[in-house]
XYZ file of C-alpha atoms in Angstrom:
663
model
C -6.526 31.262 -12.198
C -3.864 32.190 -14.778
C -5.090 32.669 -18.381
C -4.790 29.387 -20.262
C -3.892 30.831 -23.668
C -4.104 33.997 -25.725
C -6.309 34.749 -28.762
C -5.335 37.590 -31.094
C -8.133 39.749 -32.569
C -8.273 41.186 -36.092
C -9.918 44.317 -37.474
C -10.336 42.722 -40.904
C -12.282 39.603 -40.060
C -13.976 37.874 -37.106
C -11.844 35.617 -34.935
C -13.139 32.207 -33.862
C -11.999 30.376 -30.764
C -12.930 27.544 -28.483
C -13.324 28.447 -24.805
C -13.189 25.596 -22.343
C -15.726 26.003 -19.512
C -14.108 27.221 -16.351
C -10.821 28.142 -18.031
C -9.868 31.780 -18.511
C -8.658 32.880 -21.948
C -6.608 35.986 -22.634
C -7.874 38.220 -25.470
C -5.189 40.206 -27.229
C -6.696 43.676 -27.835
C -3.340 45.380 -28.503
C -1.820 43.745 -31.582
C -4.257 44.929 -34.294
C -5.770 48.364 -33.553
C -6.927 51.337 -35.732
C -4.528 54.214 -36.278
C -5.014 56.890 -33.625
C -6.837 54.603 -31.227
C -6.157 55.486 -27.566
C -8.910 53.618 -25.705
C -11.176 50.602 -26.117
C -14.528 49.362 -24.866
C -16.005 45.871 -24.534
C -19.280 44.022 -24.823
C -20.084 40.360 -24.408
C -23.107 38.244 -25.252
C -25.052 36.224 -22.684
C -23.081 33.324 -21.287
C -19.707 35.018 -21.623
C -17.945 36.610 -18.687
C -15.529 39.418 -19.661
C -12.927 40.690 -17.159
C -10.485 43.540 -17.402
C -7.258 42.901 -15.497
C -5.102 45.908 -14.656
C -2.734 47.416 -12.114
C -4.764 49.853 -10.020
C -1.638 51.849 -9.143
C -1.138 52.657 -12.836
C -4.669 52.608 -14.243
C -7.813 54.294 -12.969
C -10.980 52.312 -13.636
C -13.065 54.327 -16.091
C -16.617 55.453 -15.329
C -19.514 56.060 -17.642
C -18.888 54.367 -20.968
C -16.023 52.309 -19.543
C -13.288 53.039 -22.043
C -9.926 51.572 -21.091
C -6.536 53.024 -22.099
C -4.595 51.141 -24.744
C -1.204 52.454 -23.808
C -1.224 50.912 -20.305
C -0.914 47.290 -19.180
C -4.572 46.336 -19.376
C -5.540 42.785 -20.248
C -8.911 41.338 -21.273
C -9.891 37.890 -20.063
C -12.981 35.907 -21.016
C -14.493 32.734 -19.634
C -17.645 30.645 -19.970
C -19.554 28.614 -17.387
C -21.638 26.441 -19.732
C -21.051 24.596 -22.971
C -22.377 25.995 -26.241
C -25.362 24.523 -27.997
C -24.077 25.564 -31.435
C -20.812 26.580 -32.975
C -19.898 30.285 -32.473
C -23.070 31.020 -30.466
C -21.299 33.461 -28.110
C -19.358 36.553 -28.976
C -17.269 39.405 -27.613
C -16.921 42.812 -29.366
C -14.037 45.251 -28.883
C -14.478 48.879 -29.981
C -11.529 51.230 -30.450
C -11.727 55.035 -29.867
C -9.527 58.007 -30.481
C -11.099 61.126 -28.885
C -12.887 60.708 -25.510
C -16.292 61.506 -26.957
C -15.732 60.457 -30.567
C -17.133 57.549 -32.525
C -15.433 54.186 -32.744
C -12.514 54.076 -35.140
C -13.034 50.325 -35.706
C -13.966 47.094 -33.962
C -13.049 43.425 -33.671
C -15.309 40.467 -33.106
C -14.482 37.260 -31.274
C -16.876 34.328 -31.797
C -16.687 31.712 -29.059
C -17.723 28.087 -28.850
C -17.912 26.786 -25.304
C -16.703 23.248 -24.664
C -17.069 21.570 -21.244
C -13.993 19.331 -20.963
C -12.965 17.790 -17.656
C -11.192 14.616 -16.557
C -12.364 13.565 -13.104
C -11.477 10.885 -10.573
C -12.193 10.286 -6.898
C -9.972 13.107 -5.628
C -12.106 13.424 -2.458
C -11.487 9.713 -1.570
C -15.174 9.078 -0.957
C -15.536 6.090 -3.232
C -17.305 8.017 -5.990
C -16.216 10.368 -8.753
C -17.281 13.975 -8.398
C -16.771 16.823 -10.861
C -13.896 19.061 -9.758
C -12.240 22.164 -11.121
C -9.710 22.190 -8.311
C -6.171 20.827 -8.248
C -6.239 17.306 -9.677
C -2.561 17.166 -10.514
C -1.295 17.165 -6.967
C -1.639 14.267 -4.498
C -1.713 15.177 -0.776
C -1.402 12.860 2.226
C -3.454 13.321 5.394
C -7.026 13.520 6.617
C -7.372 16.868 4.845
C -5.495 15.671 1.762
C -6.808 14.846 -1.664
C -5.962 12.781 -4.684
C -7.266 9.533 -6.176
C -6.089 6.029 -5.239
C -5.251 3.204 -7.616
C -5.171 -0.503 -6.782
C -2.615 -2.800 -8.371
C -4.875 -5.244 -10.202
C -2.900 -8.216 -8.939
C -5.740 -10.629 -8.203
C -7.251 -13.141 -10.700
C -10.988 -12.701 -11.055
C -11.563 -15.094 -13.935
C -11.136 -18.869 -13.751
C -10.317 -18.734 -17.483
C -7.085 -16.894 -16.774
C -3.849 -18.362 -15.498
C -2.215 -15.040 -14.600
C -3.048 -11.962 -12.557
C -5.576 -9.609 -14.148
C -2.968 -6.894 -14.641
C -1.251 -9.137 -17.249
C -4.351 -9.204 -19.435
C -4.917 -6.480 -22.061
C -8.515 -7.711 -22.412
C -11.161 -7.713 -19.739
C -11.740 -11.323 -18.655
C -14.759 -10.733 -16.375
C -16.927 -7.737 -15.467
C -16.057 -8.402 -11.820
C -12.590 -7.078 -12.604
C -13.983 -3.591 -13.023
C -14.555 -3.475 -9.240
C -10.778 -3.590 -8.757
C -10.270 -0.550 -10.985
C -10.703 3.126 -10.166
C -13.427 4.920 -12.131
C -12.554 7.948 -14.217
C -15.050 10.189 -16.045
C -14.391 12.398 -19.063
C -16.865 15.224 -19.515
C -17.054 16.253 -23.181
C -20.072 18.527 -23.668
C -20.302 20.893 -26.639
C -21.716 21.071 -30.184
C -21.194 17.834 -32.081
C -19.767 19.801 -34.990
C -16.911 21.030 -32.779
C -15.637 17.461 -32.345
C -15.443 16.984 -36.098
C -12.483 19.389 -36.218
C -11.253 18.949 -32.668
C -10.211 15.703 -31.031
C -9.909 14.582 -27.445
C -6.670 12.749 -26.739
C -6.032 10.684 -23.587
C -2.373 10.030 -22.897
C 0.281 9.244 -20.313
C 4.084 9.254 -20.178
C 6.247 6.386 -21.314
C 7.248 5.506 -17.767
C 3.684 5.695 -16.428
C 2.392 3.545 -19.305
C 4.265 0.600 -17.709
C 2.457 1.186 -14.432
C -1.136 1.977 -15.367
C -3.790 0.492 -17.627
C -6.987 2.244 -18.768
C -10.144 0.602 -20.103
C -12.857 2.561 -21.924
C -16.492 1.654 -21.418
C -18.460 1.753 -24.635
C -22.091 0.735 -24.979
C -23.492 -2.190 -23.053
C -22.350 -4.589 -20.347
C -20.631 -7.312 -22.304
C -16.857 -7.877 -22.125
C -16.461 -6.672 -25.698
C -17.805 -3.251 -24.660
C -14.605 -2.615 -22.644
C -11.429 -1.830 -24.531
C -7.976 -1.202 -23.102
C -6.916 2.160 -24.529
C -3.762 2.919 -22.490
C -1.106 0.610 -21.146
C 2.405 -0.751 -21.780
C 1.910 -0.811 -25.539
C -0.229 2.305 -25.951
C 0.691 5.764 -24.693
C -2.200 7.727 -26.244
C -5.771 7.269 -27.393
C -7.982 9.415 -29.566
C -11.271 9.378 -27.703
C -14.150 8.056 -29.791
C -16.871 10.498 -28.800
C -20.352 9.710 -30.120
C -22.856 12.388 -31.215
C -24.631 13.860 -28.220
C -22.294 12.143 -25.772
C -21.494 14.285 -22.744
C -19.649 11.757 -20.534
C -17.344 8.856 -21.247
C -16.411 6.430 -18.515
C -13.032 4.827 -18.029
C -11.660 2.291 -15.561
C -8.063 2.586 -14.392
C -5.865 -0.225 -12.982
C -2.470 -0.188 -11.410
C 0.167 -2.464 -12.930
C 3.033 -2.036 -10.460
C 3.560 -1.433 -6.779
C 5.698 1.381 -5.534
C 9.382 0.335 -5.533
C 12.909 1.736 -5.559
C 12.409 3.111 -9.105
C 8.770 4.138 -8.711
C 7.384 6.626 -6.209
C 3.826 5.388 -6.666
C 2.363 8.381 -8.560
C 0.963 8.126 -12.054
C -0.682 10.846 -14.138
C -3.214 10.756 -17.020
C -3.966 13.695 -19.290
C -6.816 14.529 -21.633
C -6.226 17.210 -24.250
C -8.539 19.094 -26.609
C -6.604 19.309 -29.883
C -7.459 21.536 -32.837
C -6.935 19.263 -35.867
C -7.728 22.048 -38.369
C -4.281 23.611 -38.085
C -0.905 22.440 -39.325
C 0.506 21.258 -37.052
C -2.346 20.408 -34.727
C -2.578 22.696 -31.702
C -3.402 21.647 -28.159
C -6.000 24.071 -26.786
C -6.462 22.623 -23.326
C -5.147 19.840 -21.110
C -6.618 18.437 -17.907
C -4.465 16.173 -15.746
C -5.329 13.768 -12.909
C -2.851 12.049 -10.636
C -3.294 8.762 -8.800
C -1.217 7.207 -6.036
C -0.894 3.449 -6.245
C -2.138 1.866 -2.998
C 0.709 0.367 -0.982
C 0.962 -3.243 0.160
C 0.190 -3.220 3.927
C 1.160 -5.844 6.469
C -1.115 -6.647 9.437
C 0.252 -7.187 12.976
C -0.795 -9.802 15.505
C -3.135 -7.290 17.082
C -5.486 -7.473 14.089
C -8.244 -10.123 14.331
C -7.463 -13.409 12.516
C -9.591 -14.611 9.606
C -7.700 -17.638 8.239
C -5.016 -19.923 9.739
C -2.791 -21.760 7.264
C -0.788 -24.888 8.144
C 0.874 -27.700 6.117
C 0.230 -31.413 6.284
C 3.634 -33.184 6.116
C 5.312 -36.522 6.645
C 8.802 -37.251 7.926
C 10.820 -39.962 9.646
C 8.733 -39.514 12.791
C 5.469 -39.882 10.904
C 2.784 -37.319 9.999
C 2.014 -34.104 11.836
C -1.651 -35.078 12.195
C -1.645 -34.414 15.960
C -0.277 -30.931 15.327
C -3.013 -30.330 12.770
C -5.616 -31.430 15.302
C -4.207 -28.967 17.847
C -4.314 -26.190 15.212
C -7.907 -27.048 14.399
C -8.808 -26.826 18.086
C -6.996 -23.467 18.418
C -8.651 -22.025 15.285
C -12.034 -23.133 16.557
C -11.518 -21.294 19.825
C -10.535 -18.167 17.924
C -13.424 -18.448 15.438
C -10.896 -18.573 12.670
C -11.019 -20.711 9.498
C -8.305 -23.394 9.262
C -6.803 -24.023 5.814
C -4.564 -27.047 5.478
C -2.073 -27.138 2.631
C -1.788 -30.807 1.608
C 1.514 -32.549 1.098
C 1.049 -32.773 -2.688
C 0.994 -28.989 -2.789
C 3.685 -28.233 -0.193
C 6.082 -30.993 -1.329
C 6.817 -31.666 2.312
C 7.828 -28.084 2.991
C 6.208 -27.213 6.351
C 7.579 -23.688 6.757
C 4.602 -21.783 5.416
C 5.435 -18.596 7.374
C 8.775 -18.452 5.619
C 7.187 -18.792 2.203
C 4.777 -15.903 2.282
C 3.367 -12.925 4.123
C -0.275 -11.800 4.015
C -1.119 -8.142 3.560
C -3.715 -6.112 1.716
C -4.327 -3.177 -0.613
C -7.108 -0.654 -0.183
C -8.731 2.201 -2.108
C -11.824 4.139 -0.982
C -14.020 1.920 -3.184
C -12.425 -1.483 -2.649
C -10.126 -3.668 -0.480
C -8.647 -7.088 -1.061
C -5.886 -9.205 0.554
C -2.582 -9.669 -1.234
C -0.041 -12.415 -0.529
C 3.635 -11.449 -0.781
C 5.547 -14.493 -1.986
C 9.116 -14.659 -0.574
C 12.114 -15.452 -2.814
C 13.071 -18.538 -0.807
C 11.517 -20.838 -3.463
C 11.539 -24.190 -1.753
C 8.791 -26.829 -1.667
C 6.004 -24.302 -1.135
C 7.208 -22.040 -3.944
C 4.145 -22.604 -6.170
C 1.521 -22.575 -3.416
C 0.926 -18.785 -3.171
C 0.592 -18.349 -6.946
C -1.362 -21.490 -7.755
C -3.613 -21.782 -4.703
C -3.963 -18.376 -3.086
C -4.036 -16.009 -6.084
C -7.671 -15.817 -7.147
C -10.792 -13.614 -7.167
C -10.200 -10.663 -4.865
C -6.949 -12.198 -3.591
C -3.848 -10.617 -5.020
C -0.284 -11.769 -5.428
C 3.097 -9.996 -5.502
C 6.647 -11.230 -5.334
C 10.201 -10.015 -5.702
C 12.903 -12.343 -7.043
C 16.610 -12.381 -6.292
C 18.303 -12.377 -9.676
C 22.026 -12.406 -8.902
C 22.300 -15.060 -6.193
C 20.214 -17.552 -4.291
C 18.124 -16.640 -1.262
C 19.615 -16.811 2.229
C 17.734 -17.835 5.365
C 17.152 -14.155 6.158
C 15.091 -13.793 2.952
C 12.395 -16.010 4.445
C 9.410 -14.200 5.864
C 9.724 -15.576 9.357
C 12.282 -12.776 9.323
C 9.577 -10.208 8.565
C 7.165 -8.793 11.137
C 5.198 -5.632 11.813
C 4.473 -3.811 15.023
C 1.044 -2.618 16.122
C 0.360 1.142 15.682
C 2.767 3.274 17.689
C 3.633 6.899 18.380
C 7.313 7.779 18.687
C 8.302 11.217 19.906
C 5.111 12.730 18.557
C 5.420 10.938 15.216
C 2.484 8.640 14.535
C 2.761 5.258 12.800
C -0.946 4.394 12.614
C -0.179 1.198 10.636
C 2.820 0.192 12.742
C 6.373 -0.338 11.584
C 7.824 -3.264 9.635
C 10.555 -5.217 11.392
C 13.292 -6.860 9.317
C 16.067 -9.088 10.712
C 19.561 -8.235 9.572
C 23.223 -8.374 10.504
C 24.786 -6.271 13.220
C 25.378 -2.783 11.764
C 28.478 -2.581 9.550
C 29.426 -6.199 10.308
C 29.024 -7.495 6.776
C 26.840 -10.435 7.881
C 23.685 -11.870 6.388
C 20.873 -9.487 5.355
C 17.480 -9.696 3.724
C 17.838 -9.187 -0.039
C 17.941 -5.576 -1.091
C 15.159 -6.076 -3.660
C 12.782 -7.076 -0.833
C 13.954 -4.332 1.534
C 13.570 -1.757 -1.241
C 10.004 -2.943 -1.951
C 9.009 -2.707 1.704
C 10.527 0.741 2.124
C 8.851 2.043 -1.031
C 5.383 1.355 0.369
C 6.065 4.263 2.744
C 3.262 3.660 5.239
C 5.009 1.229 7.574
C 8.565 2.688 7.822
C 10.769 -0.453 8.000
C 13.152 -0.938 10.934
C 16.114 -3.298 10.815
C 16.945 -5.445 13.819
C 19.863 -7.724 14.573
C 18.925 -11.360 13.944
C 22.086 -12.706 12.351
C 23.243 -14.008 15.719
C 20.719 -16.815 15.302
C 21.325 -19.912 13.181
C 18.108 -19.482 11.211
C 18.324 -15.744 11.674
C 14.646 -14.716 11.983
C 13.138 -12.050 14.135
C 10.257 -14.383 15.137
C 12.822 -16.431 17.152
C 13.171 -13.704 19.829
C 10.116 -11.388 19.572
C 6.362 -11.424 19.252
C 3.512 -8.925 19.669
C 0.304 -9.885 21.482
C -2.945 -7.903 21.777
C -4.195 -6.639 25.163
C -7.404 -4.971 26.159
C -5.777 -2.130 28.103
C -5.031 1.380 26.910
C -1.712 0.364 25.343
C -3.392 -2.309 23.285
C -0.434 -4.656 22.999
C 2.693 -6.030 24.598
C 6.070 -6.899 23.054
C 7.219 -10.347 24.117
C 10.985 -10.904 24.114
C 12.783 -14.166 24.646
C 14.807 -13.835 27.850
C 17.630 -16.129 28.916
C 18.091 -14.003 32.032
C 14.481 -14.483 33.048
C 14.790 -18.231 32.490
C 17.976 -18.570 34.554
C 16.417 -16.470 37.293
C 13.336 -18.709 37.337
C 15.482 -21.863 37.521
C 17.576 -20.399 40.312
C 14.411 -19.609 42.265
C 13.193 -23.182 41.787
C 16.543 -24.516 42.928
C 16.399 -22.403 46.092
C 12.886 -23.702 46.679
C 14.281 -27.258 46.661
C 13.394 -28.341 43.151
C 16.901 -28.534 41.702
C 16.442 -32.100 40.572
C 13.326 -31.276 38.523
C 14.358 -31.835 34.904
C 13.980 -30.080 31.579
C 12.506 -32.321 28.849
C 10.768 -34.485 31.458
C 8.218 -36.627 29.669
C 9.978 -36.598 26.309
C 11.037 -40.113 25.242
C 13.496 -39.066 22.582
C 15.535 -36.419 24.427
C 17.757 -36.821 27.485
C 16.579 -35.024 30.563
C 18.700 -32.372 32.237
C 17.992 -31.150 35.760
C 17.766 -27.560 36.944
C 20.954 -28.093 38.948
C 22.778 -29.375 35.878
C 21.589 -26.493 33.670
C 22.673 -23.930 36.249
C 26.059 -25.676 36.578
C 26.593 -25.907 32.818
C 29.101 -23.111 32.056
C 28.688 -23.537 28.312
C 24.913 -23.138 28.494
C 25.350 -20.132 30.834
C 27.856 -18.531 28.442
C 25.648 -19.202 25.401
C 22.612 -17.726 27.088
C 24.540 -14.682 28.241
C 25.592 -14.102 24.596
C 21.982 -14.495 23.454
C 20.825 -12.058 26.157
C 23.280 -9.394 24.999
C 22.008 -9.748 21.435
C 18.384 -9.506 22.540
C 19.173 -6.561 24.787
C 20.666 -4.683 21.824
C 17.395 -5.222 19.966
C 15.424 -4.291 23.048
C 16.974 -0.829 23.093
C 16.387 -0.357 19.393
C 12.721 -1.428 19.741
C 12.195 0.901 22.712
C 13.662 3.804 20.832
C 12.133 3.191 17.412
C 8.688 2.056 18.603
C 8.402 4.444 21.544
C 8.140 1.625 24.104
C 8.890 1.598 27.806
C 9.817 -1.314 30.029
C 6.141 -1.592 31.023
C 5.325 -2.481 27.417
C 7.700 -5.450 27.320
C 7.203 -8.929 28.768
C 10.267 -11.175 29.229
C 9.489 -14.783 28.288
C 11.853 -17.388 29.796
C 14.031 -18.981 27.089
C 17.490 -20.510 26.888
C 19.713 -20.657 23.804
C 22.732 -22.762 22.905
C 25.419 -21.841 20.415
C 26.563 -24.152 17.657
C 29.477 -22.855 15.696
C 28.865 -19.095 15.414
C 25.071 -19.080 15.734
C 22.503 -19.638 18.466
C 19.535 -21.968 18.572
C 16.690 -22.357 21.033
C 17.715 -24.884 23.752
C 14.097 -25.920 24.263
C 10.981 -25.094 22.211
C 11.011 -21.306 21.680
C 7.877 -19.967 23.339
C 7.850 -16.507 21.734
C 7.647 -18.273 18.335
C 3.895 -18.655 18.845
C 0.858 -18.192 16.670
C -1.440 -15.389 17.858
C -5.171 -15.685 17.097
C -6.769 -12.836 18.935
C -6.536 -13.568 22.641
C -5.718 -17.245 21.970
C -2.049 -18.022 21.850
C -0.710 -21.280 20.362
C 2.601 -21.580 22.259
C 5.294 -24.218 21.693
C 5.194 -26.610 24.654
C 8.577 -26.087 26.391
C 8.724 -29.361 28.285
C 10.100 -27.544 31.314
C 10.791 -28.959 34.781
C 7.673 -30.424 36.402
C 7.007 -28.965 39.847
C 3.909 -29.970 41.788
C 2.589 -31.654 38.658
C 2.952 -28.559 36.444
C 5.569 -27.311 34.009
C 7.231 -24.355 35.726
C 7.933 -22.664 32.393
C 4.267 -22.908 31.303
C 3.174 -21.620 34.723
C 5.504 -18.671 34.491
C 4.283 -17.720 31.027
C 0.643 -18.035 32.169
C 1.369 -15.775 35.111
C 2.785 -13.170 32.724
C 0.162 -13.286 29.979
C -3.174 -14.401 31.434
C -3.560 -11.241 33.575
C -3.489 -9.356 30.268
C -6.600 -11.259 29.160
C -4.744 -13.784 26.997
C -5.367 -17.523 26.843
C -2.230 -19.711 26.686
C -2.573 -22.988 24.842
C 0.672 -25.021 24.850
C 1.070 -27.251 21.821
C 3.632 -30.029 21.216
C 5.772 -29.143 18.228
C 9.008 -30.786 19.385
C 9.605 -33.405 16.723
C 7.623 -31.898 13.863
C 9.095 -28.401 14.139
C 11.547 -27.684 17.000
C 13.991 -30.410 16.118
C 14.002 -29.061 12.544
C 15.037 -25.579 13.753
C 11.563 -24.027 13.761
C 8.463 -23.658 15.905
C 4.703 -23.010 15.620
C 4.956 -19.520 14.132
C 7.362 -20.828 11.489
C 4.932 -23.571 10.584
C 1.761 -21.503 10.423
C 0.514 -18.367 8.688
C -2.400 -16.066 9.481
C -4.447 -13.805 7.246
C -5.868 -10.994 9.338
C -8.466 -8.266 8.985
C -7.223 -4.963 7.572
C -6.723 -1.898 9.715
C -9.805 0.296 10.120
C -7.483 3.272 9.645
C -7.197 4.410 6.002
C -3.597 4.672 4.899
C -4.115 7.850 2.833
C -5.068 9.691 6.021
C -1.547 9.390 7.441
C 1.412 11.640 6.679
C 4.540 9.471 6.229
């Protein structure tokens, strides 16, 4: 450890200094020496360690009375391992000599007061604060890494508050302390020392906008907790009481990582000598936190809550759909939450409005809803109805222009954990729908993309979805869990697979079997007619080329092989410049564990069964999945959406701890 500071001795009077426990201090034995002095000797009282630092190639260690040469580069370093009981209760003497065997020509005395000052956080990521004299400034990723974690305090623990806890400079409920990271200041030493020396806690101007610190004083009432650092306070003179050896603080995050914030914040405590003009900082201890990222959960994580909206339109209510969702949730042992019409203002697209994720520190986890910038009928639902105790909220607004369809969160997905060319993504990779590269088409807003990228743990990947009218990735892909070694499959909508299936059925003699058979409000079209429809063939060929482009990107960027992909029969038709699903889009399903809520495709009936449903069952049920086909034709499909668009799922967090990865 490098010496922390130097203390100059005097022959005329004793020198007094404060020595911080565990910190080496350089003693200047060269500046004030008796005339004719050539060597010096040392002695230290109990509780003081005295070291002589020298270059062994230039200086020979003395024997006998241990007199060291003054004319060579020889340094004296002292340290203490315990705090003093009284002021100046330890000392070091330096004797100066001329002749080898002569008496001392003079001596200097250094009186020391030991102070035990340390700022400690959960650098070991165990959930508890332990005293450390190691590196607390640096934050390291990985299973062998270190550094404390900070949660953004974006939930609302008190019913008396109308805003997230991070907006309050006063503690609203003691429960809020559980969302904060503990920090302990050790401040042992003689009480008289702290009359002339102060402890100052501080942070930088930029970090003060991103971190809040509460000091615990006295009992367990709200008034015993005072915010001492935050957006309006960069420093705090610690109010140490007589005999107090430890002071507890609680630290909250105020902002998520973003384009202008790497996620690291630092806090410092300094021991300042107020008896000098100007005041002198004798020692500073620094701790660094990383703000926990917002983490998305893929379909492979077990479901906990299924959200769906109750709506009314020209065809009536969607009560039958709600009944089907209730049945599906019951099978999956998942709680169903229905957003009533008064809260959704007849906006049924709850997947587009928000995305569920979570934040986690070693001591605490809670879910966080990310509110999209689309701001339609459901715009108030996440903030007013989901934000609450241990349920956080975050959003990003588009300031310059209104949101496009690609800013909705049906255009946001995340893969299961993957390994790509030896690089592990233990929390998967975020998938964002965008325009074809360099085409200048529609994209998700930069403010949202920047936020997702800044979280670092789910490396976002952009796909091509702008070929679709709505333009969402959930229109052509979906991940489902499996019980085999791979653990999942990627489902891709496939016009080629659909046309191949219809051709097979035609050759088997079922060419007159009709799509949309059984639907009163849509004209039927036979297999023969679909296969003969050049426009439909051309549209589906275009859609297949777009999906194939994404297929190659997904294989490359997620480390997938053809064995990991399942082609789900699906046709598309083009209106204007964009494609839409020709019949209910089966990959746009809701995944609740092994139970799949799939849009009922109303395919040709052969031997009393829908051939599209039978094909999908044959593909997915051998993987241990249960296919439940649900009618969403009028309530969702005819409005350019499907089941996934009209539902949302909160899932269990990953068992893997994000700080153990190396992004």
